[in-house]
PDB file of C-alpha atoms and ligand atoms in Angstrom:
ATOM      1  CA  MET I   1      79.085 177.003 194.482  1.00  0.00           C
ATOM      2  CA  LEU I   2      76.363 176.168 196.981  1.00  0.00           C
ATOM      3  CA  ALA I   3      73.027 174.628 195.970  1.00  0.00           C
ATOM      4  CA  THR I   4      70.009 172.943 197.547  1.00  0.00           C
ATOM      5  CA  ASN I   5      69.085 169.259 197.316  1.00  0.00           C
ATOM      6  CA  LYS I   6      65.764 170.250 195.795  1.00  0.00           C
ATOM      7  CA  ASP I   7      67.385 171.993 192.836  1.00  0.00           C
ATOM      8  CA  LEU I   8      69.959 169.249 192.337  1.00  0.00           C
ATOM      9  CA  GLN I   9      67.354 166.502 192.471  1.00  0.00           C
ATOM     10  CA  LEU I  10      64.883 168.257 190.170  1.00  0.00           C
ATOM     11  CA  ALA I  11      67.679 168.590 187.602  1.00  0.00           C
ATOM     12  CA  ALA I  12      68.584 164.924 188.130  1.00  0.00           C
ATOM     13  CA  ARG I  13      64.993 163.862 187.548  1.00  0.00           C
ATOM     14  CA  LYS I  14      64.920 165.783 184.298  1.00  0.00           C
ATOM     15  CA  GLY I  15      68.258 164.360 183.189  1.00  0.00           C
ATOM     16  CA  LYS I  16      67.493 160.792 184.371  1.00  0.00           C
ATOM     17  CA  TYR I  17      70.475 160.411 186.699  1.00  0.00           C
ATOM     18  CA  ALA I  18      71.017 160.570 190.462  1.00  0.00           C
ATOM     19  CA  VAL I  19      73.089 162.847 192.651  1.00  0.00           C
ATOM     20  CA  GLY I  20      75.317 161.124 195.191  1.00  0.00           C
ATOM     21  CA  ALA I  21      74.993 162.136 198.834  1.00  0.00           C
ATOM     22  CA  PHE I  22      78.287 161.267 200.506  1.00  0.00           C
ATOM     23  CA  ASN I  23      78.816 161.507 204.263  1.00  0.00           C
ATOM     24  CA  THR I  24      81.718 163.444 205.717  1.00  0.00           C
ATOM     25  CA  SER I  25      83.034 164.279 209.158  1.00  0.00           C
ATOM     26  CA  ASN I  26      86.417 165.871 208.446  1.00  0.00           C
ATOM     27  CA  VAL I  27      88.532 167.785 205.954  1.00  0.00           C
ATOM     28  CA  GLU I  28      90.098 164.830 204.102  1.00  0.00           C
ATOM     29  CA  ILE I  29      86.818 163.050 203.353  1.00  0.00           C
ATOM     30  CA  THR I  30      85.291 166.326 202.165  1.00  0.00           C
ATOM     31  CA  GLN I  31      88.292 167.053 199.934  1.00  0.00           C
ATOM     32  CA  ALA I  32      88.126 163.568 198.408  1.00  0.00           C
ATOM     33  CA  ILE I  33      84.410 163.909 197.644  1.00  0.00           C
ATOM     34  CA  ILE I  34      84.571 167.427 196.228  1.00  0.00           C
ATOM     35  CA  GLU I  35      87.793 166.868 194.224  1.00  0.00           C
ATOM     36  CA  ALA I  36      86.326 163.737 192.608  1.00  0.00           C
ATOM     37  CA  HIS I  37      83.189 165.663 191.629  1.00  0.00           C
ATOM     38  CA  GLU I  38      85.184 168.655 190.350  1.00  0.00           C
ATOM     39  CA  GLU I  39      87.292 166.399 188.165  1.00  0.00           C
ATOM     40  CA  MET I  40      84.192 164.759 186.730  1.00  0.00           C
ATOM     41  CA  ASN I  41      82.119 167.951 186.558  1.00  0.00           C
ATOM     42  CA  ALA I  42      79.326 166.445 188.677  1.00  0.00           C
ATOM     43  CA  PRO I  43      76.916 168.004 191.210  1.00  0.00           C
ATOM     44  CA  VAL I  44      77.176 166.647 194.764  1.00  0.00           C
ATOM     45  CA  ILE I  45      75.449 166.519 198.129  1.00  0.00           C
ATOM     46  CA  ILE I  46      77.736 166.521 201.171  1.00  0.00           C
ATOM     47  CA  ALA I  47      75.896 164.809 204.015  1.00  0.00           C
ATOM     48  CA  THR I  48      76.642 165.391 207.675  1.00  0.00           C
ATOM     49  CA  SER I  49      75.104 163.245 210.386  1.00  0.00           C
ATOM     50  CA  THR I  50      74.461 164.384 213.946  1.00  0.00           C
ATOM     51  CA  SER I  51      77.446 162.377 215.164  1.00  0.00           C
ATOM     52  CA  ALA I  52      79.669 163.792 212.405  1.00  0.00           C
ATOM     53  CA  ILE I  53      78.724 167.305 213.531  1.00  0.00           C
ATOM     54  CA  GLU I  54      79.444 166.369 217.145  1.00  0.00           C
ATOM     55  CA  TYR I  55      82.794 164.843 216.108  1.00  0.00           C
ATOM     56  CA  CYS I  56      84.040 167.821 214.088  1.00  0.00           C
ATOM     57  CA  GLY I  57      82.197 170.781 215.588  1.00  0.00           C
ATOM     58  CA  ILE I  58      79.319 172.455 213.789  1.00  0.00           C
ATOM     59  CA  ASP I  59      81.175 175.655 212.860  1.00  0.00           C
ATOM     60  CA  ILE I  60      84.324 173.791 211.796  1.00  0.00           C
ATOM     61  CA  LEU I  61      82.423 171.314 209.617  1.00  0.00           C
ATOM     62  CA  ALA I  62      80.367 174.116 208.073  1.00  0.00           C
ATOM     63  CA  GLY I  63      83.599 176.015 207.408  1.00  0.00           C
ATOM     64  CA  ILE I  64      85.288 173.034 205.728  1.00  0.00           C
ATOM     65  CA  VAL I  65      82.371 172.169 203.458  1.00  0.00           C
ATOM     66  CA  ARG I  66      81.332 175.724 202.628  1.00  0.00           C
ATOM     67  CA  GLN I  67      84.891 176.902 201.848  1.00  0.00           C
ATOM     68  CA  LEU I  68      85.529 173.948 199.561  1.00  0.00           C
ATOM     69  CA  ALA I  69      82.072 174.326 197.989  1.00  0.00           C
ATOM     70  CA  MET I  70      82.512 178.023 197.301  1.00  0.00           C
ATOM     71  CA  LYS I  71      85.896 177.410 195.652  1.00  0.00           C
ATOM     72  CA  ALA I  72      84.428 174.634 193.490  1.00  0.00           C
ATOM     73  CA  LYS I  73      82.825 175.210 190.091  1.00  0.00           C
ATOM     74  CA  ILE I  74      80.317 172.411 190.600  1.00  0.00           C
ATOM     75  CA  PRO I  75      77.120 172.832 192.678  1.00  0.00           C
ATOM     76  CA  VAL I  76      77.497 171.487 196.221  1.00  0.00           C
ATOM     77  CA  SER I  77      74.723 171.053 198.780  1.00  0.00           C
ATOM     78  CA  LEU I  78      75.547 170.985 202.491  1.00  0.00           C
ATOM     79  CA  HIS I  79      72.953 168.620 203.873  1.00  0.00           C
ATOM     80  CA  LEU I  80      71.996 167.501 207.395  1.00  0.00           C
ATOM     81  CA  ASP I  81      71.533 163.719 207.293  1.00  0.00           C
ATOM     82  CA  HIS I  82      68.853 162.156 209.563  1.00  0.00           C
ATOM     83  CA  GLY I  83      68.154 165.286 211.599  1.00  0.00           C
ATOM     84  CA  THR I  84      66.056 164.443 214.632  1.00  0.00           C
ATOM     85  CA  ASP I  85      66.897 167.199 217.086  1.00  0.00           C
ATOM     86  CA  TYR I  86      65.094 170.536 216.770  1.00  0.00           C
ATOM     87  CA  GLU I  87      67.969 172.536 218.274  1.00  0.00           C
ATOM     88  CA  LEU I  88      70.562 170.953 216.007  1.00  0.00           C
ATOM     89  CA  ILE I  89      68.395 171.609 212.950  1.00  0.00           C
ATOM     90  CA  VAL I  90      68.032 175.277 213.842  1.00  0.00           C
ATOM     91  CA  ASN I  91      71.783 175.465 214.444  1.00  0.00           C
ATOM     92  CA  CYS I  92      72.457 173.975 211.022  1.00  0.00           C
ATOM     93  CA  VAL I  93      70.150 176.588 209.513  1.00  0.00           C
ATOM     94  CA  ARG I  94      72.135 179.303 211.321  1.00  0.00           C
ATOM     95  CA  ASN I  95      75.473 177.827 210.238  1.00  0.00           C
ATOM     96  CA  GLY I  96      74.752 177.804 206.522  1.00  0.00           C
ATOM     97  CA  TRP I  97      73.433 174.331 205.697  1.00  0.00           C
ATOM     98  CA  THR I  98      71.522 174.431 202.398  1.00  0.00           C
ATOM     99  CA  SER I  99      69.419 171.338 202.973  1.00  0.00           C
ATOM    100  CA  ILE I 100      67.945 169.624 206.013  1.00  0.00           C
ATOM    101  CA  MET I 101      66.673 166.102 206.497  1.00  0.00           C
ATOM    102  CA  ILE I 102      64.067 165.754 209.206  1.00  0.00           C
ATOM    103  CA  ASP I 103      63.845 162.074 210.072  1.00  0.00           C
ATOM    104  CA  GLY I 104      60.585 161.399 211.857  1.00  0.00           C
ATOM    105  CA  SER I 105      60.353 157.886 210.439  1.00  0.00           C
ATOM    106  CA  HIS I 106      60.430 156.209 213.850  1.00  0.00           C
ATOM    107  CA  ALA I 107      57.442 158.195 215.077  1.00  0.00           C
ATOM    108  CA  PRO I 108      53.824 157.305 214.295  1.00  0.00           C
ATOM    109  CA  LEU I 109      52.539 158.830 211.029  1.00  0.00           C
ATOM    110  CA  GLU I 110      50.647 161.761 212.593  1.00  0.00           C
ATOM    111  CA  GLU I 111      53.658 162.727 214.682  1.00  0.00           C
ATOM    112  CA  ASN I 112      56.009 162.408 211.704  1.00  0.00           C
ATOM    113  CA  ILE I 113      53.696 164.719 209.738  1.00  0.00           C
ATOM    114  CA  ALA I 114      53.577 167.264 212.561  1.00  0.00           C
ATOM    115  CA  ILE I 115      57.359 167.416 213.135  1.00  0.00           C
ATOM    116  CA  THR I 116      58.101 167.530 209.420  1.00  0.00           C
ATOM    117  CA  ARG I 117      55.613 170.369 208.834  1.00  0.00           C
ATOM    118  CA  GLU I 118      57.252 172.433 211.516  1.00  0.00           C
ATOM    119  CA  ILE I 119      60.750 171.973 210.068  1.00  0.00           C
ATOM    120  CA  VAL I 120      59.473 172.714 206.548  1.00  0.00           C
ATOM    121  CA  LYS I 121      57.987 175.984 207.803  1.00  0.00           C
ATOM    122  CA  ILE I 122      61.298 177.128 209.306  1.00  0.00           C
ATOM    123  CA  CYS I 123      63.467 175.979 206.408  1.00  0.00           C
ATOM    124  CA  HIS I 124      61.286 177.268 203.588  1.00  0.00           C
ATOM    125  CA  ALA I 125      61.257 180.703 205.218  1.00  0.00           C
ATOM    126  CA  VAL I 126      64.995 180.921 204.538  1.00  0.00           C
ATOM    127  CA  GLY I 127      65.222 179.007 201.233  1.00  0.00           C
ATOM    128  CA  ILE I 128      66.483 175.685 202.604  1.00  0.00           C
ATOM    129  CA  SER I 129      65.107 172.480 201.115  1.00  0.00           C
ATOM    130  CA  VAL I 130      63.764 169.679 203.299  1.00  0.00           C
ATOM    131  CA  GLU I 131      64.015 165.912 202.948  1.00  0.00           C
ATOM    132  CA  ALA I 132      61.675 163.808 205.076  1.00  0.00           C
ATOM    133  CA  GLU I 133      61.446 160.048 205.595  1.00  0.00           C
ATOM    134  CA  LEU I 134      58.547 157.631 205.613  1.00  0.00           C
ATOM    135  CA  GLY I 135      58.859 153.894 206.250  1.00  0.00           C
ATOM    136  CA  ARG I 136      61.481 151.958 208.182  1.00  0.00           C
ATOM    137  CA  LEU I 137      64.864 151.060 206.707  1.00  0.00           C
ATOM    138  CA  GLY I 138      65.620 147.347 207.027  1.00  0.00           C
ATOM    139  CA  GLY I 139      66.041 144.199 204.990  1.00  0.00           C
ATOM    140  CA  ILE I 140      63.045 142.315 203.608  1.00  0.00           C
ATOM    141  CA  GLU I 141      64.545 138.829 203.387  1.00  0.00           C
ATOM    142  CA  ASP I 142      62.374 135.877 202.377  1.00  0.00           C
ATOM    143  CA  ASN I 143      61.741 134.807 205.967  1.00  0.00           C
ATOM    144  CA  ILE I 144      59.874 137.973 206.980  1.00  0.00           C
ATOM    145  CA  SER I 145      56.089 137.870 206.960  1.00  0.00           C
ATOM    146  CA  VAL I 146      53.959 139.772 204.443  1.00  0.00           C
ATOM    147  CA  ASP I 147      52.651 141.933 207.294  1.00  0.00           C
ATOM    148  CA  GLU I 148      56.127 142.777 208.519  1.00  0.00           C
ATOM    149  CA  ARG I 149      57.260 143.534 204.947  1.00  0.00           C
ATOM    150  CA  ASP I 150      54.324 145.901 204.582  1.00  0.00           C
ATOM    151  CA  ALA I 151      54.964 147.573 207.916  1.00  0.00           C
ATOM    152  CA  ARG I 152      58.541 148.364 206.939  1.00  0.00           C
ATOM    153  CA  LEU I 153      58.145 149.491 203.354  1.00  0.00           C
ATOM    154  CA  THR I 154      56.852 152.958 202.565  1.00  0.00           C
ATOM    155  CA  ASP I 155      53.119 152.882 201.887  1.00  0.00           C
ATOM    156  CA  PRO I 156      52.372 154.740 198.606  1.00  0.00           C
ATOM    157  CA  ASN I 157      49.045 156.167 199.817  1.00  0.00           C
ATOM    158  CA  GLU I 158      50.539 157.333 203.101  1.00  0.00           C
ATOM    159  CA  ALA I 159      53.390 158.867 201.109  1.00  0.00           C
ATOM    160  CA  GLU I 160      50.951 160.864 198.979  1.00  0.00           C
ATOM    161  CA  ARG I 161      49.188 162.202 202.059  1.00  0.00           C
ATOM    162  CA  PHE I 162      52.484 162.850 203.854  1.00  0.00           C
ATOM    163  CA  VAL I 163      53.874 164.934 200.997  1.00  0.00           C
ATOM    164  CA  THR I 164      50.684 166.953 200.584  1.00  0.00           C
ATOM    165  CA  GLU I 165      50.381 167.701 204.288  1.00  0.00           C
ATOM    166  CA  THR I 166      54.032 168.422 205.034  1.00  0.00           C
ATOM    167  CA  GLN I 167      55.066 170.135 201.789  1.00  0.00           C
ATOM    168  CA  CYS I 168      58.499 168.506 202.094  1.00  0.00           C
ATOM    169  CA  ASP I 169      60.688 168.895 199.002  1.00  0.00           C
ATOM    170  CA  THR I 170      62.086 165.377 198.704  1.00  0.00           C
ATOM    171  CA  LEU I 171      61.172 162.037 200.276  1.00  0.00           C
ATOM    172  CA  ALA I 172      63.339 159.184 201.561  1.00  0.00           C
ATOM    173  CA  ILE I 173      61.557 155.871 201.131  1.00  0.00           C
ATOM    174  CA  ALA I 174      62.069 152.386 202.547  1.00  0.00           C
ATOM    175  CA  ILE I 175      62.336 149.660 199.900  1.00  0.00           C
ATOM    176  CA  GLY I 176      64.517 147.117 201.678  1.00  0.00           C
ATOM    177  CA  THR I 177      67.882 148.826 202.150  1.00  0.00           C
ATOM    178  CA  SER I 178      69.504 149.430 205.519  1.00  0.00           C
ATOM    179  CA  HIS I 179      72.509 151.351 206.825  1.00  0.00           C
ATOM    180  CA  GLY I 180      75.942 149.835 207.334  1.00  0.00           C
ATOM    181  CA  ALA I 181      78.086 147.036 205.898  1.00  0.00           C
ATOM    182  CA  TYR I 182      75.794 144.081 206.665  1.00  0.00           C
ATOM    183  CA  LYS I 183      72.623 144.722 204.690  1.00  0.00           C
ATOM    184  CA  PHE I 184      71.602 141.256 203.522  1.00  0.00           C
ATOM    185  CA  LYS I 185      72.120 137.738 204.831  1.00  0.00           C
ATOM    186  CA  GLY I 186      71.616 136.204 201.379  1.00  0.00           C
ATOM    187  CA  GLU I 187      71.166 137.963 198.059  1.00  0.00           C
ATOM    188  CA  SER I 188      70.146 141.618 197.965  1.00  0.00           C
ATOM    189  CA  LYS I 189      66.405 142.022 197.717  1.00  0.00           C
ATOM    190  CA  LEU I 190      64.823 145.390 197.027  1.00  0.00           C
ATOM    191  CA  ALA I 191      61.108 146.110 196.602  1.00  0.00           C
ATOM    192  CA  PHE I 192      61.246 147.672 193.147  1.00  0.00           C
ATOM    193  CA  ASP I 193      57.489 147.129 192.793  1.00  0.00           C
ATOM    194  CA  ARG I 194      56.989 149.426 195.777  1.00  0.00           C
ATOM    195  CA  LEU I 195      59.289 152.053 194.340  1.00  0.00           C
ATOM    196  CA  GLU I 196      57.279 152.048 191.115  1.00  0.00           C
ATOM    197  CA  GLN I 197      53.990 152.398 192.999  1.00  0.00           C
ATOM    198  CA  ILE I 198      55.347 155.325 195.023  1.00  0.00           C
ATOM    199  CA  ARG I 199      56.773 156.976 191.924  1.00  0.00           C
ATOM    200  CA  GLU I 200      53.377 156.842 190.241  1.00  0.00           C
ATOM    201  CA  ILE I 201      51.586 158.563 193.073  1.00  0.00           C
ATOM    202  CA  VAL I 202      54.199 160.941 194.567  1.00  0.00           C
ATOM    203  CA  ASP I 203      55.572 163.730 192.421  1.00  0.00           C
ATOM    204  CA  ILE I 204      58.522 165.036 194.453  1.00  0.00           C
ATOM    205  CA  PRO I 205      62.077 163.647 194.051  1.00  0.00           C
ATOM    206  CA  LEU I 206      62.820 160.392 195.897  1.00  0.00           C
ATOM    207  CA  VAL I 207      65.826 159.366 197.991  1.00  0.00           C
ATOM    208  CA  LEU I 208      67.481 155.994 198.607  1.00  0.00           C
ATOM    209  CA  HIS I 209      69.286 155.605 201.931  1.00  0.00           C
ATOM    210  CA  GLY I 210      71.569 152.693 202.733  1.00  0.00           C
ATOM    211  CA  ALA I 211      72.822 152.523 199.147  1.00  0.00           C
ATOM    212  CA  SER I 212      76.436 151.434 199.667  1.00  0.00           C
ATOM    213  CA  SER I 213      77.468 148.446 197.573  1.00  0.00           C
ATOM    214  CA  VAL I 214      80.061 147.121 200.062  1.00  0.00           C
ATOM    215  CA  ILE I 215      82.467 146.526 197.186  1.00  0.00           C
ATOM    216  CA  PRO I 216      83.931 142.982 197.424  1.00  0.00           C
ATOM    217  CA  GLU I 217      87.444 143.998 196.248  1.00  0.00           C
ATOM    218  CA  ILE I 218      87.631 146.647 198.966  1.00  0.00           C
ATOM    219  CA  ILE I 219      86.509 144.188 201.623  1.00  0.00           C
ATOM    220  CA  GLU I 220      89.154 141.747 200.349  1.00  0.00           C
ATOM    221  CA  LYS I 221      91.840 144.409 200.467  1.00  0.00           C
ATOM    222  CA  ALA I 222      90.885 145.557 203.970  1.00  0.00           C
ATOM    223  CA  ASN I 223      90.849 141.943 205.178  1.00  0.00           C
ATOM    224  CA  LYS I 224      94.192 141.250 203.500  1.00  0.00           C
ATOM    225  CA  PHE I 225      95.709 144.006 205.609  1.00  0.00           C
ATOM    226  CA  GLY I 226      94.187 142.864 208.878  1.00  0.00           C
ATOM    227  CA  ALA I 227      90.511 143.894 208.938  1.00  0.00           C
ATOM    228  CA  GLN I 228      87.853 141.386 209.927  1.00  0.00           C
ATOM    229  CA  LEU I 229      84.824 142.126 207.766  1.00  0.00           C
ATOM    230  CA  GLY I 230      83.397 138.658 207.311  1.00  0.00           C
ATOM    231  CA  ALA I 231      79.865 138.621 205.934  1.00  0.00           C
ATOM    232  CA  ALA I 232      79.648 142.217 204.751  1.00  0.00           C
ATOM    233  CA  LYS I 233      77.151 142.684 201.929  1.00  0.00           C
ATOM    234  CA  GLY I 234      75.623 145.725 200.201  1.00  0.00           C
ATOM    235  CA  VAL I 235      73.355 146.770 197.353  1.00  0.00           C
ATOM    236  CA  PRO I 236      74.835 145.629 194.014  1.00  0.00           C
ATOM    237  CA  ALA I 237      75.572 148.296 191.397  1.00  0.00           C
ATOM    238  CA  GLU I 238      72.863 146.879 189.060  1.00  0.00           C
ATOM    239  CA  ASP I 239      70.226 147.403 191.765  1.00  0.00           C
ATOM    240  CA  ILE I 240      71.313 151.016 192.213  1.00  0.00           C
ATOM    241  CA  LYS I 241      71.041 151.527 188.452  1.00  0.00           C
ATOM    242  CA  LYS I 242      67.576 149.994 188.429  1.00  0.00           C
ATOM    243  CA  ALA I 243      66.445 152.181 191.344  1.00  0.00           C
ATOM    244  CA  ILE I 244      67.636 155.270 189.447  1.00  0.00           C
ATOM    245  CA  SER I 245      65.806 154.150 186.300  1.00  0.00           C
ATOM    246  CA  LEU I 246      62.634 153.885 188.436  1.00  0.00           C
ATOM    247  CA  GLY I 247      62.925 157.411 189.828  1.00  0.00           C
ATOM    248  CA  ILE I 248      65.492 157.635 192.649  1.00  0.00           C
ATOM    249  CA  THR I 249      67.407 160.923 192.314  1.00  0.00           C
ATOM    250  CA  LYS I 250      69.534 160.934 195.489  1.00  0.00           C
ATOM    251  CA  VAL I 251      71.672 157.974 196.476  1.00  0.00           C
ATOM    252  CA  ASN I 252      73.149 157.973 200.007  1.00  0.00           C
ATOM    253  CA  ILE I 253      76.612 156.510 200.474  1.00  0.00           C
ATOM    254  CA  ASP I 254      78.662 156.453 203.654  1.00  0.00           C
ATOM    255  CA  THR I 255      79.757 152.861 204.340  1.00  0.00           C
ATOM    256  CA  ASP I 256      81.623 152.496 201.022  1.00  0.00           C
ATOM    257  CA  LEU I 257      83.729 155.553 201.873  1.00  0.00           C
ATOM    258  CA  ARG I 258      84.476 154.242 205.357  1.00  0.00           C
ATOM    259  CA  LEU I 259      85.548 150.895 203.923  1.00  0.00           C
ATOM    260  CA  ALA I 260      87.735 152.514 201.256  1.00  0.00           C
ATOM    261  CA  PHE I 261      89.401 154.704 203.869  1.00  0.00           C
ATOM    262  CA  THR I 262      90.028 151.722 206.137  1.00  0.00           C
ATOM    263  CA  ALA I 263      91.511 149.610 203.333  1.00  0.00           C
ATOM    264  CA  GLY I 264      93.745 152.494 202.174  1.00  0.00           C
ATOM    265  CA  VAL I 265      95.045 153.279 205.639  1.00  0.00           C
ATOM    266  CA  ARG I 266      95.564 149.614 206.540  1.00  0.00           C
ATOM    267  CA  GLU I 267      97.496 149.061 203.342  1.00  0.00           C
ATOM    268  CA  ILE I 268      99.979 151.872 203.903  1.00  0.00           C
ATOM    269  CA  LEU I 269     100.497 150.943 207.547  1.00  0.00           C
ATOM    270  CA  VAL I 270     101.293 147.341 206.615  1.00  0.00           C
ATOM    271  CA  GLU I 271     103.212 147.984 203.400  1.00  0.00           C
ATOM    272  CA  LYS I 272     105.222 150.943 204.695  1.00  0.00           C
ATOM    273  CA  PRO I 273     105.828 150.325 208.386  1.00  0.00           C
ATOM    274  CA  GLU I 274     108.461 153.077 208.420  1.00  0.00           C
ATOM    275  CA  VAL I 275     105.796 155.741 207.738  1.00  0.00           C
ATOM    276  CA  PHE I 276     104.583 157.743 210.713  1.00  0.00           C
ATOM    277  CA  ASP I 277     103.552 161.046 209.119  1.00  0.00           C
ATOM    278  CA  PRO I 278      99.774 161.370 209.705  1.00  0.00           C
ATOM    279  CA  ARG I 279      99.429 163.179 206.367  1.00  0.00           C
ATOM    280  CA  LYS I 280     100.760 160.150 204.532  1.00  0.00           C
ATOM    281  CA  ILE I 281      98.527 157.771 206.477  1.00  0.00           C
ATOM    282  CA  VAL I 282      95.310 159.782 206.286  1.00  0.00           C
ATOM    283  CA  GLY I 283      96.287 160.888 202.764  1.00  0.00           C
ATOM    284  CA  ALA I 284      96.220 157.243 201.644  1.00  0.00           C
ATOM    285  CA  GLY I 285      92.659 157.004 202.971  1.00  0.00           C
ATOM    286  CA  ARG I 286      91.702 160.197 201.161  1.00  0.00           C
ATOM    287  CA  LYS I 287      93.092 158.870 197.879  1.00  0.00           C
ATOM    288  CA  ALA I 288      91.171 155.605 198.278  1.00  0.00           C
ATOM    289  CA  ILE I 289      87.909 157.477 198.951  1.00  0.00           C
ATOM    290  CA  LYS I 290      88.418 159.708 195.911  1.00  0.00           C
ATOM    291  CA  GLN I 291      88.685 156.701 193.603  1.00  0.00           C
ATOM    292  CA  VAL I 292      85.521 155.108 195.021  1.00  0.00           C
ATOM    293  CA  VAL I 293      83.629 158.390 194.650  1.00  0.00           C
ATOM    294  CA  LYS I 294      84.687 158.644 190.997  1.00  0.00           C
ATOM    295  CA  ASN I 295      83.351 155.143 190.361  1.00  0.00           C
ATOM    296  CA  LYS I 296      80.063 156.127 192.039  1.00  0.00           C
ATOM    297  CA  ILE I 297      79.716 159.209 189.806  1.00  0.00           C
ATOM    298  CA  GLU I 298      80.018 156.867 186.822  1.00  0.00           C
ATOM    299  CA  LEU I 299      77.369 154.560 188.299  1.00  0.00           C
ATOM    300  CA  LEU I 300      74.902 157.328 189.130  1.00  0.00           C
ATOM    301  CA  GLY I 301      75.317 159.010 185.744  1.00  0.00           C
ATOM    302  CA  SER I 302      76.035 162.408 187.306  1.00  0.00           C
ATOM    303  CA  ALA I 303      79.291 163.105 185.405  1.00  0.00           C
ATOM    304  CA  ASN I 304      79.168 166.305 183.330  1.00  0.00           C
ATOM    305  CA  LYS I 305      75.815 167.307 184.855  1.00  0.00           C
ATOM    306  CA  ALA I 306      77.187 170.180 186.954  1.00  0.00           C
TER     307      ALA I 306
HETATM  308  O1  LIG F 401      72.815 157.318 208.129  1.00  0.00           O
HETATM  309  C1  LIG F 401      73.852 156.941 208.658  1.00  0.00           C
HETATM  310  C2  LIG F 401      75.152 157.474 208.218  1.00  0.00           C
HETATM  311  O2  LIG F 401      75.969 156.420 207.765  1.00  0.00           O
HETATM  312  C3  LIG F 401      75.814 158.267 209.320  1.00  0.00           C
HETATM  313  O3  LIG F 401      76.340 157.471 210.330  1.00  0.00           O
HETATM  314  O4  LIG F 401      75.726 158.563 212.507  1.00  0.00           O
HETATM  315  O5  LIG F 401      77.700 157.022 212.334  1.00  0.00           O
HETATM  316  O6  LIG F 401      77.768 159.293 211.290  1.00  0.00           O
HETATM  317  P1  LIG F 401      76.898 158.126 211.689  1.00  0.00           P
HETATM  318  P1  LIG F 402      75.199 153.305 203.758  1.00  0.00           P
HETATM  319  O1  LIG F 402      75.405 152.851 205.156  1.00  0.00           O
HETATM  320  O2  LIG F 402      74.667 152.203 202.889  1.00  0.00           O
HETATM  321  O3  LIG F 402      76.419 153.917 203.178  1.00  0.00           O
HETATM  322  O4  LIG F 402      74.040 154.420 203.769  1.00  0.00           O
HETATM  323  C1  LIG F 402      74.343 155.742 204.138  1.00  0.00           C
HETATM  324  C2  LIG F 402      73.119 156.552 204.408  1.00  0.00           C
HETATM  325  O5  LIG F 402      72.001 156.191 204.105  1.00  0.00           O
HETATM  326  C3  LIG F 402      73.338 157.844 205.068  1.00  0.00           C
HETATM  327  O6  LIG F 402      72.136 158.499 205.324  1.00  0.00           O
HETATM  328 ZN1  LIG F 403      70.537 157.235 205.856  1.00  0.00          ZN
END
């Protein structure tokens, strides 16, 4: 069944767990994500980026996710990830998305407030929930200055004002994570103090982007079968757990699925060179993603919360 991020995250806050938001761009990734959640009776957010929508086609991607969601017994949200384009957002609304992220985080505060308010007005009129973002994603390694650290991390007072003025339903915050497979040069370093301060002052559900762990065994496997993923590093599972205990209720994961897919496909191509059926090749990637998603459900505590 279909659901909104707002409803899923409010339930997660009450139950002290987080809902995973997993990115998709095709049928196999979507099947892997939804099947894993069905088998573990967990709610899920299916995230689609602008480039994923361009890759698959907006109506096709909507069809894939909505058909699988409607067949499933668990609640599924179809969510636009990092929406920046007004036309695309309106098209997602028309094509049955249940949740929209408006990402105005690169704009100055006043502009971010103005764009977000406008999207909230449109989406709330038709029952769609809105995630907004404040702060800049990016590492906060020891060598960055206090000023730079402050400029990147979400400011709790600004967040309070932002939420009041925009009426967004959920808020993505910057506490030191970044997108992709190369998040930290040294050890992972998240600003948990900042998360606590924001949590105290902001009362809508919070979102953590860039939350892939870049699982060492998967990197090893991919490299064993020919990948070159040298210094890849993500957010350790313990840090994700801590972030959830401090109030994060949506955890965004894309990179870990990409890596699992790559390792699975590389393995079958190397181990079974006689195989040339695309279903077997892509199917191996789908199977690898499904296992990673199941492990994430365990980590986030969302099993049996559907
Ligand atoms: O937020 C970033 C997601 O990983 C989506 O990435 O724009 O390459 O689809 P993408
Ligand atoms: P990762 O790159 O860490 O998987 O983050 C994904 C994300 O934040 C999508 O919005
Ligand atoms: Zn993101």
